[in-house]
Short mmCIF file of C-alpha atoms in Angstrom, two decimals:
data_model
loop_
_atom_site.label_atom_id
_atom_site.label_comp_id
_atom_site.label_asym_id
_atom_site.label_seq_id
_atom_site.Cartn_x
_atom_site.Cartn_y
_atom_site.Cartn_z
CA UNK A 26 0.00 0.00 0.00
CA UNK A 27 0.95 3.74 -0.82
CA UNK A 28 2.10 6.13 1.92
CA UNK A 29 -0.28 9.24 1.41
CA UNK A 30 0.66 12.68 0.90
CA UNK A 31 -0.45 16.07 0.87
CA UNK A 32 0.72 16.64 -2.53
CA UNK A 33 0.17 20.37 -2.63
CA UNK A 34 2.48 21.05 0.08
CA UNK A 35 5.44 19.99 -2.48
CA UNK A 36 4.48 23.15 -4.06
CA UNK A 37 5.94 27.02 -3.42
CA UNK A 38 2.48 28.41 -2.73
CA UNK A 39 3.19 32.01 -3.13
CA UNK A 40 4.18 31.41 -6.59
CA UNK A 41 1.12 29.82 -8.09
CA UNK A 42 -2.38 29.95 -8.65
CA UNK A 43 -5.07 27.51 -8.61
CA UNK A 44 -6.76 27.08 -11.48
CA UNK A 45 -9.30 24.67 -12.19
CA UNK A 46 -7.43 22.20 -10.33
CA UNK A 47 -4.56 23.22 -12.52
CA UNK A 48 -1.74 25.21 -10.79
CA UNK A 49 -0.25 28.20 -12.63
CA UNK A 50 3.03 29.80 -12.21
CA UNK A 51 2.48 33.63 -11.25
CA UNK A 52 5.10 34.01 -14.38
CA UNK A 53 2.87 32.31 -17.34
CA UNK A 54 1.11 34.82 -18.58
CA UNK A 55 -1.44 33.75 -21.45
CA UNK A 56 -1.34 30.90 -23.69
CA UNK A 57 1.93 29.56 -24.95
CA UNK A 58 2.94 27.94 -28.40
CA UNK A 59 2.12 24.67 -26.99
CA UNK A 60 -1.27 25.59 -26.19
CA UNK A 61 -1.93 26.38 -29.67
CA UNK A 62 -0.95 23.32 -31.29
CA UNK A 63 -2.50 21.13 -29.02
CA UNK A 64 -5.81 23.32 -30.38
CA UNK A 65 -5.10 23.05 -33.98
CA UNK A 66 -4.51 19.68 -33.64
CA UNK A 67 -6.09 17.97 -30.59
CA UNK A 68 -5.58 14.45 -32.42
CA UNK A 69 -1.36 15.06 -31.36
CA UNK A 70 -2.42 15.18 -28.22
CA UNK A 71 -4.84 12.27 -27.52
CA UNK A 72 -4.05 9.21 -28.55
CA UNK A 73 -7.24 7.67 -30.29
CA UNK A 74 -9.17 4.30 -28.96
CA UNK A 75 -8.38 3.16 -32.34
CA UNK A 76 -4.28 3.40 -32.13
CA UNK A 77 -4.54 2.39 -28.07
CA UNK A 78 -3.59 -1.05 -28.67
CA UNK A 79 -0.10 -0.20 -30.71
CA UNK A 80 0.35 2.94 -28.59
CA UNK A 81 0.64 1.14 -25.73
CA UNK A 82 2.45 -1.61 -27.22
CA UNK A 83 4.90 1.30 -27.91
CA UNK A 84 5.46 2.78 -24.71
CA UNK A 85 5.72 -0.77 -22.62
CA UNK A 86 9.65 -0.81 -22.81
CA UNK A 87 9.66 2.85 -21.60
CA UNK A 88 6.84 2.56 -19.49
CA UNK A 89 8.62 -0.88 -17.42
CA UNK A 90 11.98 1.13 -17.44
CA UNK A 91 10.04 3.82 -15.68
CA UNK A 92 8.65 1.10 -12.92
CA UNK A 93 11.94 -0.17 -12.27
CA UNK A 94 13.80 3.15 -10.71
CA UNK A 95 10.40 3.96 -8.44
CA UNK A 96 9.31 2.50 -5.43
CA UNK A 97 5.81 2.79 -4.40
CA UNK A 98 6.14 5.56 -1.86
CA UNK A 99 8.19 7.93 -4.12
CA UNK A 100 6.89 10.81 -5.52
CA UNK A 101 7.44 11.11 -9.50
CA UNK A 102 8.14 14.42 -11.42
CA UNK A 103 7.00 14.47 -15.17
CA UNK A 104 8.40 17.12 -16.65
CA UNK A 105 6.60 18.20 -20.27
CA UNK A 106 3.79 15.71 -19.15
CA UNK A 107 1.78 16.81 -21.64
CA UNK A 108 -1.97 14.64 -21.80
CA UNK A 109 -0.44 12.19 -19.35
CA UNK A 110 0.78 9.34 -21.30
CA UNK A 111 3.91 7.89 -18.84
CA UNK A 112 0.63 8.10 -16.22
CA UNK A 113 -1.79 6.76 -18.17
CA UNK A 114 0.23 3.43 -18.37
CA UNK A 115 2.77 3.35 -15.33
CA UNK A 116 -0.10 4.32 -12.72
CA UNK A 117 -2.31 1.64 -13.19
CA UNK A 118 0.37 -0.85 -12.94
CA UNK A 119 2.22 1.02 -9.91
CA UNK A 120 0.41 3.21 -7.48
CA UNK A 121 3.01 5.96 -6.42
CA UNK A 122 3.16 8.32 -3.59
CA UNK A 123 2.29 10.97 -5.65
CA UNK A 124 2.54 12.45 -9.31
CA UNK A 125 3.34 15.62 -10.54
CA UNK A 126 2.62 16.34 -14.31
CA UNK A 127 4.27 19.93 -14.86
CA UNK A 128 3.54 21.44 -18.43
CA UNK A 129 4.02 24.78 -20.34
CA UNK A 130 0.38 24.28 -21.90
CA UNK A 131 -2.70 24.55 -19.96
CA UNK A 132 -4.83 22.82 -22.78
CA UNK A 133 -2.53 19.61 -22.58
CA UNK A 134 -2.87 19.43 -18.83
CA UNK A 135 -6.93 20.06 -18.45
CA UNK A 136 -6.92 16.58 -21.20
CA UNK A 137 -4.79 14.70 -18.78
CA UNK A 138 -7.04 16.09 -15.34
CA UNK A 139 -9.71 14.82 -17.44
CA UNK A 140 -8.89 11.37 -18.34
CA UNK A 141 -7.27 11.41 -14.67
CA UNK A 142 -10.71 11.95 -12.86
CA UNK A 143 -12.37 9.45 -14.81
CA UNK A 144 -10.22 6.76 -14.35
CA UNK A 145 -10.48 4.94 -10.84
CA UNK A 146 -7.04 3.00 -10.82
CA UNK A 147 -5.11 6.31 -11.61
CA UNK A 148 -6.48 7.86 -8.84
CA UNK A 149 -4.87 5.36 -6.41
CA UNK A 150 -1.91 8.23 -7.21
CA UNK A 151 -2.49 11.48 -5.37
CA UNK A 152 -1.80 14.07 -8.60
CA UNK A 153 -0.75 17.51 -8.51
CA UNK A 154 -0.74 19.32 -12.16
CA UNK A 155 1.19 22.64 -12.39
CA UNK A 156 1.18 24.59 -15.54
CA UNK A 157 4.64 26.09 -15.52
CA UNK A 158 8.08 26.20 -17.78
CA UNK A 159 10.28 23.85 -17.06
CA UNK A 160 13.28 26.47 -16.60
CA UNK A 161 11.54 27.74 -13.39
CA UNK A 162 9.41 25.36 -11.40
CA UNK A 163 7.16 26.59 -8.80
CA UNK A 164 7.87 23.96 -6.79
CA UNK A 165 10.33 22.84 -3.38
CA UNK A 166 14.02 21.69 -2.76
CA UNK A 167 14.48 18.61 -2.31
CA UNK A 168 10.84 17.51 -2.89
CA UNK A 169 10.54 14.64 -5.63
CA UNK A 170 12.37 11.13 -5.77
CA UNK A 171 12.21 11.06 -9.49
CA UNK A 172 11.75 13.02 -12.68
CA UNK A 173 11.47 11.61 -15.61
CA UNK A 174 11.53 13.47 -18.68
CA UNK A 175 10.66 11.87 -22.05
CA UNK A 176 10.47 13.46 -25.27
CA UNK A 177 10.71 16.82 -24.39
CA UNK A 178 14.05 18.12 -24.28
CA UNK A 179 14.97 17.53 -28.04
CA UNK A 180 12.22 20.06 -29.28
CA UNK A 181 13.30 22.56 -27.01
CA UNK A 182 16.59 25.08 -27.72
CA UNK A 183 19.35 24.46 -26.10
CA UNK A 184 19.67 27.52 -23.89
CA UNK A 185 16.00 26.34 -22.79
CA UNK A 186 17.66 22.35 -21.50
CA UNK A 187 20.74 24.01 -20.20
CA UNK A 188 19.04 26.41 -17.93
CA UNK A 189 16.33 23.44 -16.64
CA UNK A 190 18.49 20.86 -15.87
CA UNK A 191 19.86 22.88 -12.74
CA UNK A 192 16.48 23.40 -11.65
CA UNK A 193 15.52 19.62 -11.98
CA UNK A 194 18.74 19.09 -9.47
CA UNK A 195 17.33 21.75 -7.01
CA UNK A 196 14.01 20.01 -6.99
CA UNK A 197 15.80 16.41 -7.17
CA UNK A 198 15.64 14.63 -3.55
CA UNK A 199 19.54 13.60 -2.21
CA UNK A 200 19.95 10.32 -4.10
CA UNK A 201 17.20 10.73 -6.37
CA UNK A 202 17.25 9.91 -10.13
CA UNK A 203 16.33 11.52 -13.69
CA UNK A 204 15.11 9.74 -16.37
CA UNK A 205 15.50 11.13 -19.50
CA UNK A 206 14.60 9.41 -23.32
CA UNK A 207 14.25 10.12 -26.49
CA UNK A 208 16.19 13.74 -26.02
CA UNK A 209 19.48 13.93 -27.08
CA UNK A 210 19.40 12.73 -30.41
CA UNK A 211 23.16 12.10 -32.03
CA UNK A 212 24.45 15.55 -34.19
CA UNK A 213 27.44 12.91 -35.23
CA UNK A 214 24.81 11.40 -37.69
CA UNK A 215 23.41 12.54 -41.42
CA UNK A 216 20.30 13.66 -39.32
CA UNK A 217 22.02 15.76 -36.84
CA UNK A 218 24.21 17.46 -39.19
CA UNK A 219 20.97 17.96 -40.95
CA UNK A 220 19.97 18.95 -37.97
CA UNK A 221 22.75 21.63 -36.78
CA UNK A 222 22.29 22.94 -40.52
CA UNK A 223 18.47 24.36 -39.98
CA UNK A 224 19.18 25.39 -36.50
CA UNK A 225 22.14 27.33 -37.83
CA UNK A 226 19.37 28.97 -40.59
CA UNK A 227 17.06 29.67 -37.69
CA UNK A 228 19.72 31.58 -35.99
CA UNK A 229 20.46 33.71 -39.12
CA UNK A 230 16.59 34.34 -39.51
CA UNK A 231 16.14 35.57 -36.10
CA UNK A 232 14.38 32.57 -35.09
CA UNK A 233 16.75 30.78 -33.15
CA UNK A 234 14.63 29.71 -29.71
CA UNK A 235 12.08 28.37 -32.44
CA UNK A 236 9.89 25.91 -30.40
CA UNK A 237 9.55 22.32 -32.03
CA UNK A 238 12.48 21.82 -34.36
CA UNK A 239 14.72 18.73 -33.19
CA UNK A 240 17.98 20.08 -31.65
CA UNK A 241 21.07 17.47 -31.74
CA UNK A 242 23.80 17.40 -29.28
CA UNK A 243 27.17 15.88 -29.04
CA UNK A 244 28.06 13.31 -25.76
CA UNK A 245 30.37 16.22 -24.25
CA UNK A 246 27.43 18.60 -24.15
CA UNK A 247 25.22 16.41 -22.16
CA UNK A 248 28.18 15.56 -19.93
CA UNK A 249 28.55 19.18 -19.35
CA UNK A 250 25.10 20.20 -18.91
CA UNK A 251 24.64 17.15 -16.11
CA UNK A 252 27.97 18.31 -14.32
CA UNK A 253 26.49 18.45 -10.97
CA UNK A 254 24.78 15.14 -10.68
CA UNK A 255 27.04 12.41 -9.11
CA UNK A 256 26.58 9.89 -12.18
CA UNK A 257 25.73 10.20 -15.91
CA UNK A 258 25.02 6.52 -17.60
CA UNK A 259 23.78 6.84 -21.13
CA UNK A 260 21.46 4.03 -23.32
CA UNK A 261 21.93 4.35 -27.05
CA UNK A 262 18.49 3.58 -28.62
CA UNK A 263 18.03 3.07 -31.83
CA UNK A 264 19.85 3.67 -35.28
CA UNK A 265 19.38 4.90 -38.70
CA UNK A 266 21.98 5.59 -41.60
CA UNK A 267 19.77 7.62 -43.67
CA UNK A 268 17.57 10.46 -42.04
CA UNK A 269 14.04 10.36 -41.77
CA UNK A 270 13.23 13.30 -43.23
CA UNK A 271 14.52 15.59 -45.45
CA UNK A 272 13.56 18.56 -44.09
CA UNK A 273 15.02 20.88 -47.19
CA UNK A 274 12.60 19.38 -49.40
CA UNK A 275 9.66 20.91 -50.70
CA UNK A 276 6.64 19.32 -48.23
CA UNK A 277 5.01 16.78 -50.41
CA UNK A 278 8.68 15.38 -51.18
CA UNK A 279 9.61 15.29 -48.11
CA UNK A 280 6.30 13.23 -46.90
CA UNK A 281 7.48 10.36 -49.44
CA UNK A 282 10.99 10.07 -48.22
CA UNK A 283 9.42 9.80 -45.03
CA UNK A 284 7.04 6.69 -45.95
CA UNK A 285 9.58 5.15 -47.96
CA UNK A 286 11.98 5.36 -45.15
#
């Protein structure tokens, strides 16, 4: 059985406000990019009865990675939670002490307090949902066992990771872990130099914070950036000798390298 927890009190009070059950940083003013897309195109950010069977399917090695580094009393930061998708599999299998889903859009999060308060073995897991960046979390020292971070880094510029991972550590519980996938994809591949290519055309354009494009990094970079934390182990996953895309191409060529590759 879970140890229960007053899962607001892991958060800095003064610097939020409650909305809807949501909490908002006192700094996010309006909606933010992420709120928008997740309007335009709410089918991103729920995955569809139809695909549930091969979604899950596809998140069960992350998912049982995930269950390995928590025990049940710990309390689990998701940073860019999004609609709730490392809940909506890892809770029902493993009841937590508690689970806090921070995200920069407020749209995302109301989809996962939805799902959350209709669904009876998620709720086993006291939840706390902040809508905040992840550069400045309105949130205690020292008050989570474990973030995990999946996805989310990779779309974001660099300046953006580099500033956040320090604030992960401050948050980070003495001997706690991060878990971070699908981030740092490889710029010493024809994808990342691809890659460092457009960002270095979104610098000359003025654009260079752009939010969504894939940023690359080399090992020494994430090394650097994860300086303070008392061990770095990295997990290749995955290869590819041609890119995926072709993002130089004109839009409908660049859909049919896709599918052919």
């Amino acid at each position: 059985m879970t140890e229960s927890i007053d899962i607001k009190s892991l958060l800095q009070a003064d610097k939020v406000v409650d909305k809807k059950g949501i909490f908002v940083a006192d700094e996010l003013v309006g909606k933010t990019v992420w709120d928008t897309l997740a309007i335009e195109n709410p089918t991103e950010a729920v995955i569809s009865a139809k695909n549930e069977e091969a979604a899950a399917e596809k998140s069960a090695p992350q998912i049982a990675d995930i269950a390995s580094h928590v025990e049940s009393g710990d309390v689990l930061l998701d940073c860019g939670t999004g609609y709730g998708r490392v809940a909506k599999y890892l809770l029902p299998q493993k009841p937590i002490g508690g689970y806090v889903g921070v995200d920069s859009a407020f749209e995302m999060l109301s989809l996962f307090r939805d799902r959350y308060d209709e669904t009876d073995v998620e709720q086993r897991t006291p939840l706390l949902l902040v809508n905040s960046d992840m550069s400045s979390l309105p949130l205690k020292d020292s008050s989570v066992d474990v973030i995990v971070v999946a996805a989310v880094f990779l779309h974001n510029h660099k300046s953006v990771v580099t500033e956040t991972v320090p604030e992960l550590h401050r948050v980070l519980k003495p001997g706690g872990k991060i878990l971070v996938y699908s981030s740092f994809p490889r710029a010493a591949s024809l994808m990342g130099l691809q890659g460092l290519a457009y960002q270095a055309l979104l610098n000359l354009t003025g654009k260079p914070r752009k939010n969504g494009p894939v940023r690359y990094y080399f090992k020494r970079e994430v090394l650097q950036m994860f300086g303070g934390f008392s061990a770095v182990t990295f997990k290749p996953y995955g290869f590819a000798i041609l890119p995926k895309t072709l993002i130089f191409l004109p839009r409908p060529f660049e859909k049919i390298w896709f599918l052919l590759n």
